[in-house]
Each structure stands twice: as structure tokens, then as C-alpha cells.
Amino acid sequence: MRRDNNPEFIEALARGLDVLRCFEAGRPAMTLSEIAAATDLARPTVRRILITLEQLGYVRAVDSTFMLTPRVLELGMAYIGATNLWDLCRPHLKWLVDQTNESCSLAQLDGSDIVYVARVAVPKLVTLGVTIGTRFPALQTSLGKVLLAALSPAELDEVLAEPSRSGITPRWTPDREEIDATLRDVRAKGWAATDEQLAPGIRSIAAPVRDGDGCVVAAVNVNAHAAETSMDTLLDAHLPLLLRAASAISADWSAWHARPMETALARD
């Protein structure tokens, strides 16, 4: 069934992306039947999509199952490269890591989830692994709280109505009244914190990254393990450093997108 009434909508492309997205942590290899069930597509349709993706190098067949290949990373890295995200935030994330000795990340909102787009990690005890492209439910993370707090009421309603695609069941499940109170507090303070709301042992603080118009375009955080770093340390020692780094990234972000640029038409 077509999911969009726009006559320009390409259903076949949407189905191909559905197949790519159905591979998740915990099920890296799936049979044709499992993929059909996960995508709600007919087996013959899934078979044709998998044959196409295999010829393009995005999946490979292993015995009676299919797996993604590293080429899929090119799709996400194209976004990061096009926006110059890594070059913009790398020196500031590295500085923040050097100052705090904690892992630091940049994330953006995708539906009701956050997606990590840049990270400098410190080898430490962690409950949940994080890499570029990892997604978590936004509401239970400091990064997500910052991003949700920047939405209009209508946008927030739409996001909260969308189910998470992270595959994670968070510890904290607030009602709407508590959500609104939490986000009001984030707006008032200009930063957010979480203490084991996503999973045991994970606590963090985050601050917004803004563009030249003052709009929140991303969030940056300091992440720590509860057994090693207290909330007092995060708030008293690391928060001022985080706010400094967020301001520096925002300044570079604004400068990059305000740069003079001309596109010349190619001549025959």
C-alpha cells in the first residue's frame, strides 16, 4: 500500500529502506521470512529487494540468512560529511574529553529518538555501547531532553506520539505532566541532566548547540558511569566546561553555515 498520496512518492525505494532499517542490535542476521515479517512486506518483494541490495553491496547472504555490509555506513557518513559535523565539533569534543576524562558526544533528534552523529569516547565501564548512528529514546537522555525542550508544543506532541525505534525499554516512564515539567526546567536552566533514567549506571549532562539564528540544531553531552562519577561532579566540575564547549561548537556551526559560497554552473 502506498504510504504517501504524492504521485512523486517512490514506494519501491521506501520498501528498500524498510529492509535496511529492519536489521537491529540483537539480530544482525535474518532470514527472508524474518525480514518479510519485520517489514510487513510480501516474501517475493523482499527477495527482489535483497537481490538488488546484494548486487549493490549493501547486504550479503550468509547460509540461509542476510546481513548488512559495512557499505551501509556510507549512507550515514554522507550526511556527516555534507554537514561538516565531524570537522566542526571534533576539536571541541576532544578538548572536553581532555578536561573531564569522560566520553562526550553530539546528537540530533530523529523522531522520538536521539541519534549520535559525533563522539569522542574514553574507555570505561559502560552499560550501553554507543557508536555513530546509535539511537536511544530521547526523553530518557540528557541530549534528548535538550532537543525536545526546543520544540514547539505542536512539534512536541507529534514527536511524543511516535514510538521509539531504538529497541530499548527505558527505566523512566513519566506521564505527560511530568514530561512538561521536566522540559520547562530544561528551558529555564539551558541544560539538562539524567541520572540512570535510560539504564542502570548511566548519567549525563547535555547542552544545546545553536545555529546563527539561535535555533537548537544539536546537543552535546558529557556521559559518565554512576559508579565512577557523582552527579555533584557532573554539575559542579563538568557542567561549566560543557557549556563552554557547546558555545564554541555553536559559534563554529554558525560561522560554517554563514560562509560565503557560490555555485558555478558547469559549461558544456
CSV table of C-alpha atoms in Angstrom, one decimal:
chain,number,residue,atom,x,y,z
A,1,MET,CA,0.0,0.0,0.0
A,2,ARG,CA,1.3,3.5,-0.9
A,3,ARG,CA,2.2,5.5,2.2
A,4,ASP,CA,2.0,8.8,0.5
A,5,ASN,CA,-0.6,10.3,-1.8
A,6,ASN,CA,2.1,12.3,-3.6
A,7,PRO,CA,2.4,10.9,-7.1
A,8,GLU,CA,6.1,11.5,-7.0
A,9,PHE,CA,6.5,9.1,-4.0
A,10,ILE,CA,8.6,6.1,-4.9
A,11,GLU,CA,7.2,3.1,-3.0
A,12,ALA,CA,9.9,0.8,-4.1
A,13,LEU,CA,12.6,3.0,-2.6
A,14,ALA,CA,10.6,3.3,0.6
A,15,ARG,CA,10.4,-0.5,0.8
A,16,GLY,CA,14.1,-0.9,0.2
A,17,LEU,CA,14.9,1.5,3.1
A,18,ASP,CA,12.4,-0.5,5.3
A,19,VAL,CA,14.5,-3.6,4.6
A,20,LEU,CA,17.8,-1.9,5.5
A,21,ARG,CA,16.2,-0.5,8.7
A,22,CYS,CA,14.8,-3.7,10.0
A,23,PHE,CA,18.3,-5.0,11.0
A,24,GLU,CA,18.8,-4.1,14.6
A,25,ALA,CA,21.1,-4.9,17.5
A,26,GLY,CA,20.5,-8.5,18.6
A,27,ARG,CA,19.5,-9.7,15.1
A,28,PRO,CA,22.4,-8.9,12.7
A,29,ALA,CA,21.5,-11.9,10.5
A,30,MET,CA,17.9,-12.5,9.4
A,31,THR,CA,16.2,-15.0,7.1
A,32,LEU,CA,14.0,-13.9,4.2
A,33,SER,CA,10.9,-14.9,6.2
A,34,GLU,CA,12.1,-12.8,9.3
A,35,ILE,CA,12.7,-9.8,7.1
A,36,ALA,CA,9.3,-10.1,5.5
A,37,ALA,CA,7.7,-10.3,8.9
A,38,ALA,CA,9.7,-7.4,10.3
A,39,THR,CA,8.8,-5.1,7.3
A,40,ASP,CA,5.3,-6.4,6.7
A,41,LEU,CA,6.2,-6.9,3.0
A,42,ALA,CA,5.5,-9.9,0.8
A,43,ARG,CA,8.3,-12.5,0.5
A,44,PRO,CA,8.7,-12.1,-3.3
A,45,THR,CA,9.0,-8.3,-2.8
A,46,VAL,CA,11.6,-8.8,0.0
A,47,ARG,CA,13.5,-11.3,-2.2
A,48,ARG,CA,13.8,-8.8,-5.1
A,49,ILE,CA,14.9,-6.0,-2.7
A,50,LEU,CA,17.6,-8.2,-1.1
A,51,ILE,CA,18.9,-9.3,-4.5
A,52,THR,CA,19.2,-5.7,-5.5
A,53,LEU,CA,20.8,-4.6,-2.3
A,54,GLU,CA,23.2,-7.6,-2.5
A,55,GLN,CA,24.3,-6.6,-6.1
A,56,LEU,CA,24.8,-3.0,-4.8
A,57,GLY,CA,27.0,-4.3,-1.9
A,58,TYR,CA,24.7,-3.3,1.0
A,59,VAL,CA,23.8,-6.8,2.1
A,60,ARG,CA,25.4,-10.2,1.8
A,61,ALA,CA,23.9,-13.7,2.0
A,62,VAL,CA,25.3,-16.0,4.7
A,63,ASP,CA,23.9,-19.5,4.5
A,64,SER,CA,20.1,-19.0,4.7
A,65,THR,CA,20.3,-15.5,6.2
A,66,PHE,CA,21.2,-12.0,5.1
A,67,MET,CA,23.4,-9.5,6.8
A,68,LEU,CA,24.3,-5.8,6.3
A,69,THR,CA,27.7,-4.9,5.0
A,70,PRO,CA,30.0,-2.0,6.0
A,71,ARG,CA,28.9,-0.2,2.9
A,72,VAL,CA,25.7,0.8,4.6
A,73,LEU,CA,27.9,3.2,6.7
A,74,GLU,CA,28.4,5.2,3.6
A,75,LEU,CA,24.8,6.4,3.8
A,76,GLY,CA,25.2,7.8,7.2
A,77,MET,CA,28.7,9.2,6.6
A,78,ALA,CA,27.4,11.1,3.6
A,79,TYR,CA,25.2,13.1,5.9
A,80,ILE,CA,28.0,13.8,8.4
A,81,GLY,CA,30.4,14.7,5.6
A,82,ALA,CA,27.9,17.0,3.9
A,83,THR,CA,27.2,19.0,7.0
A,84,ASN,CA,30.9,19.1,8.1
A,85,LEU,CA,29.8,17.9,11.5
A,86,TRP,CA,32.9,16.0,12.5
A,87,ASP,CA,35.3,18.7,11.5
A,88,LEU,CA,33.3,21.3,13.3
A,89,CYS,CA,32.9,19.5,16.6
A,90,ARG,CA,36.0,17.3,16.8
A,91,PRO,CA,38.4,19.8,18.4
A,92,HIS,CA,35.8,20.9,21.0
A,93,LEU,CA,34.8,17.3,21.9
A,94,LYS,CA,38.4,16.4,22.3
A,95,TRP,CA,39.1,19.4,24.5
A,96,LEU,CA,36.0,18.5,26.6
A,97,VAL,CA,37.2,14.9,26.9
A,98,ASP,CA,40.7,16.1,28.0
A,99,GLN,CA,39.2,18.3,30.6
A,100,THR,CA,36.6,15.8,32.1
A,101,ASN,CA,38.2,12.4,31.3
A,102,GLU,CA,34.6,11.4,30.3
A,103,SER,CA,33.1,10.4,26.9
A,104,CYS,CA,31.5,13.2,25.1
A,105,SER,CA,29.0,13.1,22.1
A,106,LEU,CA,26.9,15.2,19.7
A,107,ALA,CA,23.4,14.0,18.8
A,108,GLN,CA,20.4,15.1,16.8
A,109,LEU,CA,16.7,14.3,17.0
A,110,ASP,CA,15.2,11.7,14.7
A,111,GLY,CA,11.5,11.2,15.5
A,112,SER,CA,11.3,10.3,19.2
A,113,ASP,CA,14.9,9.1,19.4
A,114,ILE,CA,18.3,10.8,19.5
A,115,VAL,CA,20.9,9.6,17.0
A,116,TYR,CA,24.6,10.0,17.8
A,117,VAL,CA,26.4,11.9,15.0
A,118,ALA,CA,29.8,12.5,16.6
A,119,ARG,CA,31.6,11.1,19.6
A,120,VAL,CA,35.0,11.0,21.4
A,121,ALA,CA,35.0,8.1,23.8
A,122,VAL,CA,37.1,7.3,26.9
A,123,PRO,CA,37.5,3.5,27.5
A,124,LYS,CA,35.4,3.0,30.6
A,125,LEU,CA,32.8,0.7,32.1
A,126,VAL,CA,29.5,1.3,30.2
A,127,THR,CA,26.1,-0.2,30.4
A,128,LEU,CA,25.1,0.5,26.8
A,129,GLY,CA,27.5,0.8,23.9
A,130,VAL,CA,27.5,3.9,21.8
A,131,THR,CA,28.8,4.4,18.3
A,132,ILE,CA,27.9,6.8,15.5
A,133,GLY,CA,24.4,6.1,14.4
A,134,THR,CA,23.3,4.6,17.8
A,135,ARG,CA,19.8,5.7,18.8
A,136,PHE,CA,18.2,6.0,22.2
A,137,PRO,CA,14.8,7.2,23.3
A,138,ALA,CA,15.1,10.9,23.5
A,139,LEU,CA,13.1,11.6,26.7
A,140,GLN,CA,15.4,9.5,29.0
A,141,THR,CA,18.6,11.1,27.8
A,142,SER,CA,20.1,14.5,28.6
A,143,LEU,CA,20.8,15.0,24.9
A,144,GLY,CA,17.2,14.2,24.1
A,145,LYS,CA,15.7,16.5,26.8
A,146,VAL,CA,17.7,19.4,25.4
A,147,LEU,CA,16.4,18.7,21.9
A,148,LEU,CA,12.8,18.1,23.0
A,149,ALA,CA,12.8,21.3,25.1
A,150,ALA,CA,13.5,23.3,21.9
A,151,LEU,CA,10.4,22.0,20.1
A,152,SER,CA,7.1,23.9,19.7
A,153,PRO,CA,4.1,22.5,21.5
A,154,ALA,CA,2.8,21.0,18.3
A,155,GLU,CA,6.1,19.5,17.3
A,156,LEU,CA,6.5,18.0,20.8
A,157,ASP,CA,3.0,16.4,20.6
A,158,GLU,CA,3.9,14.9,17.2
A,159,VAL,CA,7.3,13.5,18.5
A,160,LEU,CA,5.9,12.1,21.7
A,161,ALA,CA,3.2,10.2,19.7
A,162,GLU,CA,5.9,8.5,17.6
A,163,PRO,CA,7.2,5.2,19.0
A,164,SER,CA,11.0,4.8,19.6
A,165,ARG,CA,12.9,2.7,17.1
A,166,SER,CA,15.8,2.2,19.5
A,167,GLY,CA,14.7,-1.2,20.7
A,168,ILE,CA,15.4,-0.1,24.3
A,169,THR,CA,12.9,-0.1,27.2
A,170,PRO,CA,13.9,2.8,29.4
A,171,ARG,CA,13.7,2.8,33.2
A,172,TRP,CA,11.9,6.2,33.5
A,173,THR,CA,8.4,6.3,32.0
A,174,PRO,CA,6.9,9.7,33.0
A,175,ASP,CA,3.3,10.8,32.3
A,176,ARG,CA,2.7,13.9,30.2
A,177,GLU,CA,2.5,16.3,33.2
A,178,GLU,CA,6.0,15.2,34.4
A,179,ILE,CA,7.3,15.4,30.9
A,180,ASP,CA,6.1,19.0,30.5
A,181,ALA,CA,7.5,20.0,33.9
A,182,THR,CA,10.9,18.4,33.1
A,183,LEU,CA,11.2,20.2,29.8
A,184,ARG,CA,10.2,23.5,31.3
A,185,ASP,CA,13.0,23.1,33.8
A,186,VAL,CA,15.4,22.4,30.9
A,187,ARG,CA,14.3,25.5,29.1
A,188,ALA,CA,14.8,27.6,32.2
A,189,LYS,CA,18.2,26.3,33.0
A,190,GLY,CA,19.6,26.0,29.5
A,191,TRP,CA,20.9,22.5,30.0
A,192,ALA,CA,19.7,19.0,31.0
A,193,ALA,CA,20.8,16.1,33.2
A,194,THR,CA,19.8,12.4,33.6
A,195,ASP,CA,20.6,10.0,36.4
A,196,GLU,CA,20.1,6.4,35.4
A,197,GLN,CA,16.8,7.2,33.7
A,198,LEU,CA,17.7,5.3,30.5
A,199,ALA,CA,19.6,2.3,32.0
A,200,PRO,CA,21.3,1.5,35.3
A,201,GLY,CA,24.7,3.2,35.7
A,202,ILE,CA,24.3,5.9,33.0
A,203,ARG,CA,24.2,9.5,34.0
A,204,SER,CA,25.0,12.6,31.9
A,205,ILE,CA,24.6,16.3,31.3
A,206,ALA,CA,23.9,18.0,28.0
A,207,ALA,CA,23.7,21.5,26.5
A,208,PRO,CA,22.3,22.8,23.2
A,209,VAL,CA,24.2,23.6,20.1
A,210,ARG,CA,22.6,26.6,18.2
A,211,ASP,CA,22.8,28.0,14.7
A,212,GLY,CA,23.2,31.6,13.8
A,213,ASP,CA,19.5,32.3,14.4
A,214,GLY,CA,19.6,30.8,17.9
A,215,CYS,CA,17.7,27.6,16.9
A,216,VAL,CA,18.8,24.4,18.6
A,217,VAL,CA,20.3,22.1,15.9
A,218,ALA,CA,22.0,19.5,18.0
A,219,ALA,CA,23.1,18.8,21.6
A,220,VAL,CA,26.4,17.9,23.2
A,221,ASN,CA,26.9,15.9,26.4
A,222,VAL,CA,29.3,14.6,29.0
A,223,ASN,CA,28.5,11.0,29.8
A,224,ALA,CA,29.6,9.1,32.9
A,225,HIS,CA,29.1,5.9,34.8
A,226,ALA,CA,27.3,6.2,38.1
A,227,ALA,CA,29.9,4.0,39.8
A,228,GLU,CA,32.7,6.3,38.8
A,229,THR,CA,31.3,9.9,38.7
A,230,SER,CA,28.8,11.5,41.0
A,231,MET,CA,26.1,13.9,40.0
A,232,ASP,CA,27.9,16.6,42.1
A,233,THR,CA,31.0,16.1,39.9
A,234,LEU,CA,29.0,16.3,36.7
A,235,LEU,CA,27.2,19.5,37.8
A,236,ASP,CA,29.9,21.3,39.7
A,237,ALA,CA,33.0,20.4,37.7
A,238,HIS,CA,31.9,19.3,34.3
A,239,LEU,CA,28.9,21.5,33.5
A,240,PRO,CA,30.8,24.8,33.2
A,241,LEU,CA,33.2,23.0,30.8
A,242,LEU,CA,30.3,21.6,28.8
A,243,LEU,CA,28.6,24.9,28.4
A,244,ARG,CA,31.9,26.4,27.2
A,245,ALA,CA,32.3,23.6,24.6
A,246,ALA,CA,28.6,24.0,23.5
A,247,SER,CA,29.1,27.7,22.9
A,248,ALA,CA,32.3,27.1,20.9
A,249,ILE,CA,30.6,24.5,18.7
A,250,SER,CA,27.7,26.8,18.2
A,251,ALA,CA,30.0,29.6,17.1
A,252,ASP,CA,31.8,27.4,14.6
A,253,TRP,CA,28.5,26.0,13.4
A,254,SER,CA,27.1,29.5,12.7
A,255,ALA,CA,30.3,30.6,11.0
A,256,TRP,CA,30.4,27.5,8.8
A,257,HIS,CA,26.8,27.9,7.6
A,258,ALA,CA,27.3,31.7,7.1
A,259,ARG,CA,30.3,31.3,5.0
A,260,PRO,CA,30.2,33.0,1.5
A,261,MET,CA,29.8,30.4,-1.2
A,262,GLU,CA,28.9,30.5,-4.8
A,263,THR,CA,28.0,27.6,-7.0
A,264,ALA,CA,29.0,28.0,-10.6
A,265,LEU,CA,27.1,26.4,-13.4
A,266,ALA,CA,29.1,23.8,-15.4
A,267,ARG,CA,29.7,24.7,-19.0
A,268,ASP,CA,29.5,22.3,-21.9
